[in-house]
CSV table of C-alpha atoms in Angstrom, one decimal:
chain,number,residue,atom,x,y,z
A,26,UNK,CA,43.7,-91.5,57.6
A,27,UNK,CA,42.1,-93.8,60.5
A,28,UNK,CA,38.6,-93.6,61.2
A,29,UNK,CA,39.3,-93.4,64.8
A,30,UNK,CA,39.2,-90.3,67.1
A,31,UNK,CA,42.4,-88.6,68.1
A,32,UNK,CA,43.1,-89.6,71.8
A,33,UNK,CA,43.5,-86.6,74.0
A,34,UNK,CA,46.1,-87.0,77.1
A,35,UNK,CA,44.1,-87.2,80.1
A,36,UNK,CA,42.8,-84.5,81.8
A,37,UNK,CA,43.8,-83.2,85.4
A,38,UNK,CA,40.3,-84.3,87.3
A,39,UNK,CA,39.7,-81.3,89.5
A,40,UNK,CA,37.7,-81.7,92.5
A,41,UNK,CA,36.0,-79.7,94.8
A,42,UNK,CA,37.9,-78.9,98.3
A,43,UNK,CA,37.4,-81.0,100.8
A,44,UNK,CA,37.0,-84.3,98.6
A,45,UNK,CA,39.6,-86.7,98.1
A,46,UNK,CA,40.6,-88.6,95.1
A,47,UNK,CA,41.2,-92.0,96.2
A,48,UNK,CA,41.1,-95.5,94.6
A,49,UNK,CA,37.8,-96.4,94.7
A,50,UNK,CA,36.2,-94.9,98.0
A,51,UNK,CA,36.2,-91.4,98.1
A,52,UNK,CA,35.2,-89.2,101.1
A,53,UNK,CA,32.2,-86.8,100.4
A,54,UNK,CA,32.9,-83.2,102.0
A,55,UNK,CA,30.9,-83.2,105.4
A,56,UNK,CA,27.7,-80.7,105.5
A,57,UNK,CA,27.8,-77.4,107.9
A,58,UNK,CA,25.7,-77.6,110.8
A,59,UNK,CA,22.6,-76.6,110.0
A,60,UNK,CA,22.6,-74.2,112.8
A,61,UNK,CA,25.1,-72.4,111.5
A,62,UNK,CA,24.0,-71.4,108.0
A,63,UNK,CA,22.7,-68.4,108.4
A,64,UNK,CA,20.3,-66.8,105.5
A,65,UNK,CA,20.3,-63.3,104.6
A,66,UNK,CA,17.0,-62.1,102.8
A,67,UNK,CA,16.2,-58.3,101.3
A,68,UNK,CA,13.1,-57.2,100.7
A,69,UNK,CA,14.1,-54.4,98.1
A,70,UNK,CA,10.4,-53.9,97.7
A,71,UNK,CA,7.8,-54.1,99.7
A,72,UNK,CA,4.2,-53.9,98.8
A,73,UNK,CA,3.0,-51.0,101.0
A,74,UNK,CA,4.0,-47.7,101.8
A,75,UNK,CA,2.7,-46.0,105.2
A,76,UNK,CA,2.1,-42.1,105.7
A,77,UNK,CA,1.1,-40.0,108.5
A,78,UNK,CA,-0.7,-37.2,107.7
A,79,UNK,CA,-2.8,-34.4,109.9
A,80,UNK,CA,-6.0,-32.8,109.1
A,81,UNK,CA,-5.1,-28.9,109.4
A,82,UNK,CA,-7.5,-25.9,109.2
A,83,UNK,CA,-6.7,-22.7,107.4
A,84,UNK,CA,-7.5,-20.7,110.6
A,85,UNK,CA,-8.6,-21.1,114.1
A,86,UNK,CA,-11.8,-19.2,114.1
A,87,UNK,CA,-13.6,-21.4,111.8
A,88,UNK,CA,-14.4,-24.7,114.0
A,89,UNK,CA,-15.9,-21.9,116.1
A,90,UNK,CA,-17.9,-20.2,114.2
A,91,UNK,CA,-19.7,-23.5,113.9
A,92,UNK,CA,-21.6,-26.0,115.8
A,93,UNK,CA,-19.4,-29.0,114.8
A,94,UNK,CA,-16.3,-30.0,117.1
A,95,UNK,CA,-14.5,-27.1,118.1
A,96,UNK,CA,-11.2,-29.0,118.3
A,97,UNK,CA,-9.8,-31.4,115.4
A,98,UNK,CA,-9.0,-33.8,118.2
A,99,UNK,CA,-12.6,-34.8,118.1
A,100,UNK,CA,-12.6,-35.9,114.2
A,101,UNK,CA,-13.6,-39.8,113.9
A,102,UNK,CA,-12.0,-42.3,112.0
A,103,UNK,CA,-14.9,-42.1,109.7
A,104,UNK,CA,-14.8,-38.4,108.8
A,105,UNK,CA,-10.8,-38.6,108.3
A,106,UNK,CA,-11.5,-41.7,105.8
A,107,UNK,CA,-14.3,-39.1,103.7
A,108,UNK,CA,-11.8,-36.6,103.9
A,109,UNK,CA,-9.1,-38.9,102.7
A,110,UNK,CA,-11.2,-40.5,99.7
A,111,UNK,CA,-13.1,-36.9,98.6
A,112,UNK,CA,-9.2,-35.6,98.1
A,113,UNK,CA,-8.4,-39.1,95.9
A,114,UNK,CA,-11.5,-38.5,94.0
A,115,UNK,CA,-11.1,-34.7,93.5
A,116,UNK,CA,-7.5,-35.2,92.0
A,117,UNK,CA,-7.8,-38.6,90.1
A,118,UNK,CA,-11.3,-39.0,89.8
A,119,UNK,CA,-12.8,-42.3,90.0
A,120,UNK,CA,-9.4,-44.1,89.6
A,121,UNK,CA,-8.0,-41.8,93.0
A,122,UNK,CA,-11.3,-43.2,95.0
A,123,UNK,CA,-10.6,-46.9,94.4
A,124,UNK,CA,-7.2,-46.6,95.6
A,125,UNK,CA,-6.7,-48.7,98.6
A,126,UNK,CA,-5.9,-47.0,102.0
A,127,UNK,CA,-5.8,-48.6,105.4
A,128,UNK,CA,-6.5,-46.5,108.2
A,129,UNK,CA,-4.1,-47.8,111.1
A,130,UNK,CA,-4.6,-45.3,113.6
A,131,UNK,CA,-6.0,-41.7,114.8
A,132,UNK,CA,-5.6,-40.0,117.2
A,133,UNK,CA,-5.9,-35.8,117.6
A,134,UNK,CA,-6.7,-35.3,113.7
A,135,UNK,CA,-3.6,-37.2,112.7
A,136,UNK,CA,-3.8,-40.5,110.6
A,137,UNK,CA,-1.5,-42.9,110.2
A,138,UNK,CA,-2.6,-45.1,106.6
A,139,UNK,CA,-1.0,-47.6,104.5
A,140,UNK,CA,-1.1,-47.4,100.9
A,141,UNK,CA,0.0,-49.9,97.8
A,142,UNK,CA,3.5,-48.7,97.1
A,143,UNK,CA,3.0,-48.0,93.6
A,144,UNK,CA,0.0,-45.6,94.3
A,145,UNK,CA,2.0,-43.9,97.5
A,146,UNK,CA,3.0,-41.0,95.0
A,147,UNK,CA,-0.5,-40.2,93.5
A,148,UNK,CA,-2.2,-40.4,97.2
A,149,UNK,CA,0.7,-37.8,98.7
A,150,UNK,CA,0.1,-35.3,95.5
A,151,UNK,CA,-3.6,-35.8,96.3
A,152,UNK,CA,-3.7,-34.9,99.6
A,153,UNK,CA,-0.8,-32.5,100.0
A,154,UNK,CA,-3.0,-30.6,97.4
A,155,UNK,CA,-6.4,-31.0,98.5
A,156,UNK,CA,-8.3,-28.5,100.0
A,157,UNK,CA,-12.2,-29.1,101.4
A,158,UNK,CA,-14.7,-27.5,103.5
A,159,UNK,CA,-15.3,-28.8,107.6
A,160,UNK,CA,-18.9,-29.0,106.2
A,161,UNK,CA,-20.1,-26.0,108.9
A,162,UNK,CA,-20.4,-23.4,105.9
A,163,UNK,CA,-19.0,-21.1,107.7
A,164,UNK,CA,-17.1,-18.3,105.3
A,165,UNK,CA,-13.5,-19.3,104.7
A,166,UNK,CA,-12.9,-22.3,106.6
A,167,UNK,CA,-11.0,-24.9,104.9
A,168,UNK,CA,-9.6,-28.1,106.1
A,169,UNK,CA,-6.5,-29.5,104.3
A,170,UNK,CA,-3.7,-32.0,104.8
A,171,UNK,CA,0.0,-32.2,106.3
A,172,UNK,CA,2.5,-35.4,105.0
A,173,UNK,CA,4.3,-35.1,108.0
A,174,UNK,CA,5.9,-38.9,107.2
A,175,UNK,CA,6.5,-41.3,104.6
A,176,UNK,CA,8.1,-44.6,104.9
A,177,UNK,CA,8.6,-48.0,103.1
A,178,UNK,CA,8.1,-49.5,106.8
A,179,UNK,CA,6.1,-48.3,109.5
A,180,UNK,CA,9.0,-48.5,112.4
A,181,UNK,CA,10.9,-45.9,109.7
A,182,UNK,CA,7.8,-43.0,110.7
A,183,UNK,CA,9.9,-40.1,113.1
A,184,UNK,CA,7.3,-40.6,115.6
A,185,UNK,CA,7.9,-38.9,119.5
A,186,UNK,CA,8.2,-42.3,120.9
A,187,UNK,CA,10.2,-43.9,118.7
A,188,UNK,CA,7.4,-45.9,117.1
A,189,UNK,CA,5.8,-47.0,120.5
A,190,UNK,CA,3.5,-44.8,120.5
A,191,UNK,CA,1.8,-46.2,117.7
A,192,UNK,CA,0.5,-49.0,119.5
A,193,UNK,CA,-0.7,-47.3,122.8
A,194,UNK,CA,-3.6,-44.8,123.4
């Protein structure tokens, strides 16, 4: 027995397409354009989730029993946030408060709001299931609110005007 290694037979060298196998100066495959690579990118999940939601009344003789607005279309930005944050904070407690919302828009007691994606479940149950006072103290006048939308991206709310609308007065 020889201390040497057995000698294989040589082996078929197998080159990428394009290359040649020459004797000593081989030919590198040429780059694409750069213009014509085209990248394809998915966002399978995005951070946010956006809602639209409107502020609804049980009846319509309670904004007039009262000397608030008459109308929801006069509700501010400002009393749709409290309303937003006392229905977190009356289903999840302190946790539901802190949640992050973004008011983007309001208009005629409708809100449009973005919310972390992982919360968007929790905020929908809270407010789907909330039911408050208009703060008159008239008897039986309760405010609550309507998910009329939920989407991953804000283009994907059915809106009248096709998402146009969002960004006009």
């Amino acid at each position: 027995m020889s201390g040497s290694a057995p000698s294989l037979p040589p082996a078929a060298t197998s080159e990428p397409p394009g290359t040649t196998q020459g004797t000593g100066s081989s030919r590198k495959r040429k780059r694409p354009n750069a213009a014509q690579v085209q990248a394809q990118f998915t966002i399978r999940n995005p951070a946010w989730t956006y809602l639209h939601l409107r502020l609804v009344t049980s009846s319509s003789s309670c904004s007039s029993s009262s000397s608030k607005p008459t109308q929801l279309d006069d509700v501010d930005a400002i009393t749709l946030r409290t309303h937003l944050t006392s229905a977190l904070a009356q289903f999840l407690g302190a946790h539901g408060a802190a949640i992050p919302i973004d008011l983007l828009k309001t208009r005629a007691g409708e809100a449009w709001v973005r919310v972390p994606r992982d919360d968007c479940a929790a905020v929908v149950a809270a407010v789907s299931g909330w039911v408050g006072s208009d703060g008159s103290g008239a008897e039986g006048c309760s405010l609550g609110w309507m998910v009329l939308g939920q989407s991953d991206w804000l283009a994907g709310l059915e809106t009248e005007g096709g998402g146009q609308d969002l960004f006009s007065d």
